[in-house]
mmCIF file of C-alpha atoms in Angstrom:
data_model
loop_
_atom_site.group_PDB
_atom_site.id
_atom_site.type_symbol
_atom_site.label_atom_id
_atom_site.label_comp_id
_atom_site.label_asym_id
_atom_site.label_seq_id
_atom_site.Cartn_x
_atom_site.Cartn_y
_atom_site.Cartn_z
ATOM 1 C CA MET A 22 -0.066 0.071 0.142
ATOM 2 C CA ILE A 23 1.386 3.422 -1.066
ATOM 3 C CA LEU A 24 0.176 6.651 0.366
ATOM 4 C CA LYS A 25 0.957 9.642 -1.982
ATOM 5 C CA TYR A 26 0.713 13.421 -1.501
ATOM 6 C CA ILE A 27 1.525 16.226 -3.712
ATOM 7 C CA VAL A 28 3.139 19.171 -2.089
ATOM 8 C CA ASP A 29 0.569 22.125 -2.498
ATOM 9 C CA GLU A 30 1.903 25.920 -2.280
ATOM 10 C CA GLU A 31 0.556 26.012 1.719
ATOM 11 C CA SER A 32 2.918 22.883 2.662
ATOM 12 C CA SER A 33 5.900 24.467 0.641
ATOM 13 C CA GLY A 34 8.985 24.771 3.034
ATOM 14 C CA LYS A 35 7.246 22.252 5.540
ATOM 15 C CA ASN A 36 9.327 19.057 6.259
ATOM 16 C CA VAL A 37 8.611 15.175 5.409
ATOM 17 C CA LYS A 38 7.550 14.578 8.711
ATOM 18 C CA TYR A 39 4.732 17.532 8.589
ATOM 19 C CA ILE A 40 3.153 16.071 5.592
ATOM 20 C CA LEU A 41 3.470 12.373 6.827
ATOM 21 C CA LYS A 42 1.183 13.396 9.934
ATOM 22 C CA ASN A 43 -0.621 16.377 8.613
ATOM 23 C CA LYS A 44 -1.411 15.682 4.751
ATOM 24 C CA LEU A 45 -1.226 11.428 5.261
ATOM 25 C CA ASP A 46 -2.816 11.162 8.741
ATOM 26 C CA LEU A 47 -0.153 9.096 10.043
ATOM 27 C CA SER A 48 0.532 8.497 13.935
ATOM 28 C CA GLU A 49 3.762 9.132 15.314
ATOM 29 C CA ARG A 50 4.680 5.694 15.618
ATOM 30 C CA LEU A 51 3.943 4.732 11.879
ATOM 31 C CA VAL A 52 5.800 7.794 11.222
ATOM 32 C CA LYS A 53 9.152 6.079 13.238
ATOM 33 C CA ARG A 54 8.572 2.783 11.491
ATOM 34 C CA LEU A 55 8.483 4.170 8.313
ATOM 35 C CA LYS A 56 11.605 6.453 9.185
ATOM 36 C CA TYR A 57 13.705 3.808 10.396
ATOM 37 C CA SER A 58 12.660 1.428 7.435
ATOM 38 C CA SER A 59 13.439 3.647 4.422
ATOM 39 C CA LYS A 60 9.694 3.452 3.385
ATOM 40 C CA VAL A 61 9.697 7.365 3.206
ATOM 41 C CA LEU A 62 10.284 8.668 -0.588
ATOM 42 C CA CYS A 63 10.336 12.328 -2.059
ATOM 43 C CA ASN A 64 10.093 12.216 -6.120
ATOM 44 C CA SER A 65 11.001 8.765 -5.700
ATOM 45 C CA THR A 66 13.746 8.489 -3.623
ATOM 46 C CA PRO A 67 14.074 7.760 -0.118
ATOM 47 C CA VAL A 68 14.508 10.762 2.195
ATOM 48 C CA TYR A 69 15.104 11.690 5.758
ATOM 49 C CA VAL A 70 11.582 12.986 7.731
ATOM 50 C CA ASN A 71 13.564 16.492 8.074
ATOM 51 C CA THR A 72 13.704 16.990 4.576
ATOM 52 C CA ILE A 73 12.111 20.473 3.163
ATOM 53 C CA VAL A 74 9.573 20.253 0.751
ATOM 54 C CA LYS A 75 8.576 21.992 -2.217
ATOM 55 C CA THR A 76 5.611 22.912 -4.105
ATOM 56 C CA GLY A 77 5.192 19.574 -6.865
ATOM 57 C CA ASP A 78 7.101 17.292 -4.911
ATOM 58 C CA ILE A 79 5.804 13.879 -4.580
ATOM 59 C CA ILE A 80 6.058 12.325 -1.149
ATOM 60 C CA GLU A 81 5.075 8.817 -0.842
ATOM 61 C CA ALA A 82 5.216 6.452 2.276
ATOM 62 C CA LEU A 83 5.168 2.282 1.941
ATOM 63 C CA VAL A 84 3.166 1.209 4.616
ATOM 64 C CA ASP A 85 3.282 -2.257 4.002
ATOM 65 C CA PHE A 86 5.649 -4.553 5.731
ATOM 66 C CA GLU A 87 6.899 -8.053 5.971
ATOM 67 C CA GLU A 88 6.013 -9.011 9.499
ATOM 68 C CA ASP A 89 6.595 -12.129 11.996
ATOM 69 C CA CYS A 90 3.085 -13.890 12.347
ATOM 70 C CA SER A 91 4.801 -17.115 13.930
ATOM 71 C CA ASP A 92 2.613 -16.353 17.297
ATOM 72 C CA ILE A 93 -0.829 -17.834 15.436
ATOM 73 C CA ILE A 94 -1.316 -20.681 13.843
ATOM 74 C CA PRO A 95 -2.796 -20.796 10.523
ATOM 75 C CA GLU A 96 -5.976 -23.553 10.995
ATOM 76 C CA LYS A 97 -8.523 -23.637 7.976
ATOM 77 C CA ILE A 98 -11.631 -22.763 9.432
ATOM 78 C CA ASP A 99 -14.507 -21.888 7.333
ATOM 79 C CA MET A 100 -14.881 -17.960 6.876
ATOM 80 C CA ASP A 101 -17.970 -15.951 5.538
ATOM 81 C CA ILE A 102 -16.422 -13.095 3.985
ATOM 82 C CA ILE A 103 -18.626 -10.052 3.049
ATOM 83 C CA TYR A 104 -15.827 -7.671 1.978
ATOM 84 C CA GLU A 105 -12.149 -8.017 1.176
ATOM 85 C CA ASP A 106 -9.686 -5.573 -0.886
ATOM 86 C CA GLU A 107 -5.966 -4.966 -0.165
ATOM 87 C CA PHE A 108 -6.776 -3.055 2.626
ATOM 88 C CA MET A 109 -8.944 -4.969 4.908
ATOM 89 C CA ILE A 110 -11.025 -8.195 5.110
ATOM 90 C CA VAL A 111 -14.400 -8.042 7.066
ATOM 91 C CA LEU A 112 -16.089 -11.180 7.926
ATOM 92 C CA ASN A 113 -19.597 -12.187 8.937
ATOM 93 C CA LYS A 114 -18.847 -13.797 12.368
ATOM 94 C CA GLN A 115 -20.162 -17.193 13.622
ATOM 95 C CA SER A 116 -21.456 -18.023 17.072
ATOM 96 C CA ASN A 117 -19.163 -20.045 19.092
ATOM 97 C CA ILE A 118 -15.831 -18.909 17.679
ATOM 98 C CA VAL A 119 -13.401 -16.356 19.915
ATOM 99 C CA VAL A 120 -12.090 -13.634 17.804
ATOM 100 C CA HIS A 121 -8.224 -13.806 18.570
ATOM 101 C CA PRO A 122 -5.988 -16.496 20.480
ATOM 102 C CA THR A 123 -5.769 -16.053 24.673
ATOM 103 C CA SER A 124 -4.292 -18.209 27.090
ATOM 104 C CA SER A 125 -7.713 -20.178 27.250
ATOM 105 C CA HIS A 126 -8.359 -20.244 23.342
ATOM 106 C CA ILE A 127 -4.557 -20.564 21.315
ATOM 107 C CA SER A 128 -6.471 -22.487 18.349
ATOM 108 C CA GLY A 129 -9.568 -22.309 16.775
ATOM 109 C CA THR A 130 -10.031 -18.917 16.219
ATOM 110 C CA ILE A 131 -11.186 -16.310 13.754
ATOM 111 C CA ALA A 132 -7.420 -15.216 13.560
ATOM 112 C CA ASN A 133 -6.230 -18.824 13.374
ATOM 113 C CA ALA A 134 -8.516 -18.648 9.975
ATOM 114 C CA ILE A 135 -7.517 -15.381 8.849
ATOM 115 C CA MET A 136 -3.664 -16.344 9.375
ATOM 116 C CA TYR A 137 -4.647 -19.501 6.922
ATOM 117 C CA TYR A 138 -6.561 -17.713 4.340
ATOM 118 C CA LEU A 139 -3.684 -15.190 4.196
ATOM 119 C CA SER A 140 -0.919 -17.770 4.252
ATOM 120 C CA SER A 141 -2.582 -19.547 1.130
ATOM 121 C CA LYS A 142 -2.228 -16.631 -0.798
ATOM 122 C CA GLY A 143 1.610 -15.828 -0.014
ATOM 123 C CA ILE A 144 0.575 -13.412 2.199
ATOM 124 C CA SER A 145 2.562 -12.473 5.588
ATOM 125 C CA LYS A 146 0.884 -9.996 7.499
ATOM 126 C CA LYS A 147 -0.346 -9.375 11.419
ATOM 127 C CA ILE A 148 -3.951 -9.819 12.198
ATOM 128 C CA ARG A 149 -5.431 -6.804 13.102
ATOM 129 C CA PRO A 150 -8.563 -6.509 14.578
ATOM 130 C CA VAL A 151 -10.408 -3.110 14.495
ATOM 131 C CA SER A 152 -12.836 -3.939 16.930
ATOM 132 C CA ARG A 153 -13.670 -7.245 18.527
ATOM 133 C CA LEU A 154 -17.020 -9.671 18.881
ATOM 134 C CA ASP A 155 -17.911 -11.779 21.826
ATOM 135 C CA ARG A 156 -17.298 -15.412 21.472
ATOM 136 C CA ASP A 157 -21.113 -16.137 20.858
ATOM 137 C CA THR A 158 -21.971 -12.644 19.367
ATOM 138 C CA THR A 159 -22.426 -13.129 15.366
ATOM 139 C CA GLY A 160 -21.941 -10.616 12.706
ATOM 140 C CA ILE A 161 -19.511 -8.168 11.021
ATOM 141 C CA ILE A 162 -16.036 -7.950 12.293
ATOM 142 C CA ILE A 163 -13.251 -5.969 10.485
ATOM 143 C CA PHE A 164 -9.191 -6.709 10.108
ATOM 144 C CA ALA A 165 -6.896 -4.660 8.509
ATOM 145 C CA LYS A 166 -4.123 -5.571 6.609
ATOM 146 C CA ASN A 167 -1.671 -3.058 7.630
ATOM 147 C CA GLU A 168 -1.352 -0.447 10.413
ATOM 148 C CA TYR A 169 -2.435 2.334 8.511
ATOM 149 C CA VAL A 170 -5.589 1.227 8.119
ATOM 150 C CA GLN A 171 -6.220 -0.061 11.552
ATOM 151 C CA GLU A 172 -5.161 3.623 12.832
ATOM 152 C CA SER A 173 -7.404 5.229 10.381
ATOM 153 C CA LEU A 174 -10.297 3.124 11.413
ATOM 154 C CA ILE A 175 -9.881 3.092 15.037
ATOM 155 C CA ARG A 176 -9.462 7.103 14.558
ATOM 156 C CA GLN A 177 -12.973 7.071 12.931
ATOM 157 C CA MET A 178 -14.354 5.262 15.974
ATOM 158 C CA ASN A 179 -12.640 7.607 18.561
ATOM 159 C CA ASN A 180 -14.267 10.763 16.411
ATOM 160 C CA LYS A 181 -17.629 8.897 15.935
ATOM 161 C CA LEU A 182 -17.416 9.080 12.461
ATOM 162 C CA PHE A 183 -17.575 4.787 12.456
ATOM 163 C CA SER A 184 -21.502 3.588 12.840
ATOM 164 C CA LYS A 185 -22.129 0.256 14.417
ATOM 165 C CA GLU A 186 -25.292 -1.181 14.276
ATOM 166 C CA TYR A 187 -26.564 -4.576 16.283
ATOM 167 C CA ILE A 188 -29.746 -6.450 16.288
ATOM 168 C CA GLY A 189 -30.725 -7.874 19.575
ATOM 169 C CA VAL A 190 -33.884 -9.416 21.144
ATOM 170 C CA VAL A 191 -34.472 -9.003 24.745
ATOM 171 C CA TYR A 192 -37.080 -10.167 27.504
ATOM 172 C CA GLY A 193 -39.986 -8.163 28.216
ATOM 173 C CA ASN A 194 -41.563 -5.163 26.608
ATOM 174 C CA VAL A 195 -39.135 -2.097 26.260
ATOM 175 C CA TYR A 196 -40.675 1.239 27.026
ATOM 176 C CA PRO A 197 -40.055 3.867 25.811
ATOM 177 C CA CYS A 198 -39.722 2.354 22.143
ATOM 178 C CA LYS A 199 -36.749 4.867 21.512
ATOM 179 C CA GLY A 200 -34.390 6.067 23.596
ATOM 180 C CA THR A 201 -30.654 6.178 24.998
ATOM 181 C CA ILE A 202 -29.045 3.921 27.733
ATOM 182 C CA ASN A 203 -26.330 6.296 29.390
ATOM 183 C CA MET A 204 -25.338 4.061 32.321
ATOM 184 C CA PRO A 205 -21.437 3.889 33.011
ATOM 185 C CA ILE A 206 -19.827 0.651 32.485
ATOM 186 C CA GLY A 207 -16.693 -1.011 34.933
ATOM 187 C CA ARG A 208 -14.784 -4.323 35.888
ATOM 188 C CA LYS A 209 -17.035 -6.606 38.414
ATOM 189 C CA PRO A 210 -14.708 -6.853 41.618
ATOM 190 C CA ASP A 211 -12.976 -10.301 41.514
ATOM 191 C CA SER A 212 -13.853 -10.893 37.969
ATOM 192 C CA ILE A 213 -11.743 -10.520 34.819
ATOM 193 C CA MET A 214 -14.305 -11.154 32.404
ATOM 194 C CA LEU A 215 -17.854 -9.640 33.940
ATOM 195 C CA ARG A 216 -18.521 -6.002 34.122
ATOM 196 C CA HIS A 217 -21.343 -4.034 35.803
ATOM 197 C CA ILE A 218 -22.773 -0.760 36.018
ATOM 198 C CA THR A 219 -21.169 1.533 38.574
ATOM 199 C CA PRO A 220 -20.502 5.028 39.355
ATOM 200 C CA SER A 221 -16.618 4.387 39.137
ATOM 201 C CA GLY A 222 -16.790 2.833 35.546
ATOM 202 C CA ASP A 223 -16.188 4.425 32.212
ATOM 203 C CA HIS A 224 -18.756 6.329 30.204
ATOM 204 C CA ALA A 225 -20.771 4.461 28.143
ATOM 205 C CA VAL A 226 -24.119 5.377 25.853
ATOM 206 C CA THR A 227 -25.962 2.916 23.926
ATOM 207 C CA HIS A 228 -28.713 4.359 21.710
ATOM 208 C CA TYR A 229 -31.669 1.728 20.950
ATOM 209 C CA GLU A 230 -35.214 1.373 18.636
ATOM 210 C CA THR A 231 -38.118 -1.023 18.831
ATOM 211 C CA LEU A 232 -38.325 -3.111 15.573
ATOM 212 C CA GLU A 233 -40.766 -5.968 16.871
ATOM 213 C CA LEU A 234 -42.687 -6.391 19.625
ATOM 214 C CA PHE A 235 -43.857 -9.823 21.261
ATOM 215 C CA PRO A 236 -46.192 -10.995 23.888
ATOM 216 C CA ASN A 237 -42.543 -11.338 26.386
ATOM 217 C CA ALA A 238 -39.968 -9.837 24.090
ATOM 218 C CA THR A 239 -38.602 -7.195 22.137
ATOM 219 C CA LYS A 240 -36.574 -7.270 18.910
ATOM 220 C CA LEU A 241 -34.196 -3.884 19.306
ATOM 221 C CA LYS A 242 -31.764 -2.224 16.692
ATOM 222 C CA PHE A 243 -28.777 -0.580 19.016
ATOM 223 C CA LEU A 244 -26.564 2.012 18.017
ATOM 224 C CA LEU A 245 -23.069 2.020 20.030
ATOM 225 C CA GLU A 246 -21.844 5.688 20.539
ATOM 226 C CA THR A 247 -19.002 4.169 22.790
ATOM 227 C CA GLY A 248 -17.544 0.702 22.586
ATOM 228 C CA ARG A 249 -17.125 -0.946 26.272
ATOM 229 C CA THR A 250 -16.238 -4.501 26.650
ATOM 230 C CA HIS A 251 -20.255 -6.053 27.119
ATOM 231 C CA GLN A 252 -21.737 -2.990 26.516
ATOM 232 C CA ILE A 253 -24.822 -3.845 25.029
ATOM 233 C CA ARG A 254 -25.275 -6.841 27.120
ATOM 234 C CA VAL A 255 -24.397 -5.150 30.608
ATOM 235 C CA HIS A 256 -27.155 -1.826 29.779
ATOM 236 C CA CYS A 257 -30.271 -4.385 28.674
ATOM 237 C CA GLN A 258 -29.434 -5.997 31.862
ATOM 238 C CA GLY A 259 -29.077 -2.916 33.710
ATOM 239 C CA ILE A 260 -32.942 -1.873 32.418
ATOM 240 C CA GLY A 261 -33.958 -4.823 33.301
ATOM 241 C CA HIS A 262 -34.527 -6.218 29.974
ATOM 242 C CA PRO A 263 -31.368 -8.799 29.379
ATOM 243 C CA LEU A 264 -30.852 -10.162 25.860
ATOM 244 C CA ILE A 265 -32.364 -13.706 25.693
ATOM 245 C CA GLY A 266 -29.929 -16.558 26.014
ATOM 246 C CA ASP A 267 -27.313 -14.175 27.641
ATOM 247 C CA THR A 268 -25.996 -16.472 30.623
ATOM 248 C CA LEU A 269 -23.263 -14.258 32.086
ATOM 249 C CA TYR A 270 -25.645 -11.430 32.212
ATOM 250 C CA PRO A 271 -29.173 -12.840 33.158
ATOM 251 C CA PRO A 272 -32.364 -11.334 34.568
ATOM 252 C CA LEU A 273 -31.303 -9.685 37.801
ATOM 253 C CA SER A 274 -34.825 -11.172 39.431
ATOM 254 C CA PRO A 275 -36.441 -14.677 38.010
ATOM 255 C CA VAL A 276 -38.708 -14.142 35.133
ATOM 256 C CA ALA A 277 -41.089 -16.748 33.942
ATOM 257 C CA TYR A 278 -40.064 -16.731 30.231
ATOM 258 C CA GLU A 279 -36.337 -18.101 30.752
ATOM 259 C CA MET A 280 -37.129 -20.906 29.091
ATOM 260 C CA LEU A 281 -36.524 -18.938 25.844
ATOM 261 C CA ASN A 282 -33.158 -19.473 26.244
ATOM 262 C CA GLU A 283 -33.321 -22.935 25.011
ATOM 263 C CA TYR A 284 -34.642 -21.914 21.589
ATOM 264 C CA ILE A 285 -31.148 -20.114 20.676
ATOM 265 C CA GLY A 286 -28.235 -21.221 23.477
ATOM 266 C CA ARG A 287 -26.117 -18.066 23.192
ATOM 267 C CA GLN A 288 -27.259 -14.445 23.692
ATOM 268 C CA ALA A 289 -29.506 -12.926 20.904
ATOM 269 C CA LEU A 290 -27.031 -10.519 19.153
ATOM 270 C CA HIS A 291 -26.252 -9.778 15.696
ATOM 271 C CA SER A 292 -23.499 -6.884 14.671
ATOM 272 C CA HIS A 293 -25.639 -6.008 11.574
ATOM 273 C CA ARG A 294 -24.259 -3.315 10.189
ATOM 274 C CA VAL A 295 -21.006 -0.980 9.932
ATOM 275 C CA ARG A 296 -20.413 2.276 8.188
ATOM 276 C CA PHE A 297 -17.357 4.258 7.639
ATOM 277 C CA ILE A 298 -14.939 5.766 5.192
ATOM 278 C CA HIS A 299 -12.752 3.700 3.392
ATOM 279 C CA PRO A 300 -9.358 4.912 4.835
ATOM 280 C CA PHE A 301 -7.475 4.588 1.056
ATOM 281 C CA PHE A 302 -10.257 5.368 -1.254
ATOM 282 C CA LYS A 303 -12.200 7.698 0.655
ATOM 283 C CA SER A 304 -15.620 6.247 -0.233
ATOM 284 C CA GLU A 305 -18.421 5.883 1.925
ATOM 285 C CA MET A 306 -18.652 2.358 2.907
ATOM 286 C CA ASP A 307 -22.084 0.472 4.336
ATOM 287 C CA LEU A 308 -21.727 -3.617 5.199
ATOM 288 C CA LEU A 309 -24.280 -5.431 6.079
ATOM 289 C CA ALA A 310 -24.551 -9.176 7.884
ATOM 290 C CA PRO A 311 -28.084 -10.740 7.489
ATOM 291 C CA ILE A 312 -29.340 -12.045 10.684
ATOM 292 C CA PRO A 313 -28.052 -15.548 11.436
ATOM 293 C CA ALA A 314 -30.532 -19.063 11.365
ATOM 294 C CA ASP A 315 -30.500 -19.364 14.892
ATOM 295 C CA MET A 316 -32.142 -15.940 15.592
ATOM 296 C CA ILE A 317 -34.733 -15.706 12.892
ATOM 297 C CA ASN A 318 -35.927 -19.031 14.311
ATOM 298 C CA LEU A 319 -36.284 -17.722 17.744
ATOM 299 C CA LEU A 320 -38.097 -14.898 15.980
ATOM 300 C CA GLU A 321 -40.462 -17.426 14.716
ATOM 301 C CA ILE A 322 -41.132 -18.946 17.589
ATOM 302 C CA LEU A 323 -41.970 -15.265 19.335
ATOM 303 C CA ARG A 324 -44.153 -14.530 16.571
ATOM 304 C CA LYS A 325 -46.103 -17.938 17.311
#
């Protein structure tokens, strides 16, 4: 991947580092890596980043690197690819699979599957998830193929330019039918994994809208303003309407319709749609992942 900028009159007299950071939106970390790898060119010639540029100079940053990926074992695992180009790969993630290896899941992850897929094409790159999904949450997940794309998409998230839309099915009827859940989320004491609503937690905001009402459940659309761990799951439990099938964040009080869990066997949550600006082409991306079969089955049962 080559990023290119033609120096205009306004930037004439600045140095190359200024161009890289302010015109090509490269982070300080990536600028340093390019600098020490001699991957910054001016008019096709490698240059130092303190080189002064003039109008018409062509500055190029070669942001692809050969990388050691030996820490992740390639494994042939089925993937549902909904979009791919030389900059990113976007998957419709299935349930019951972890995104990245951990001490308890060193294999059988999405990262292992992508490593196999890329290595079969002769590509050696690190696995760079832009966001993560819980093991049993399905839907869209994006992996960047280089640092620049990863940093650009994360920056869009931080600047609220990246839209993440989820579909979920919760216990009970949610009123009002459209609203915002603004409750801080923090790590639960004595637990590595669990989160809970706590005044000392991090700012967390989830917008929701009712899509369909059932006698004892509601189909909701969620739009994330922040991206805390387990945010939708914790927020749903916090308002008294936990996701059907969620065993980590069940109803806070016993309810008769907990039997609905058996119809799905996981939290009824799906990453349905993402919208962002492509880091290289600068075009608007709008990607959809269809609702999976187990959630469709649950909805059909609720409609009867």
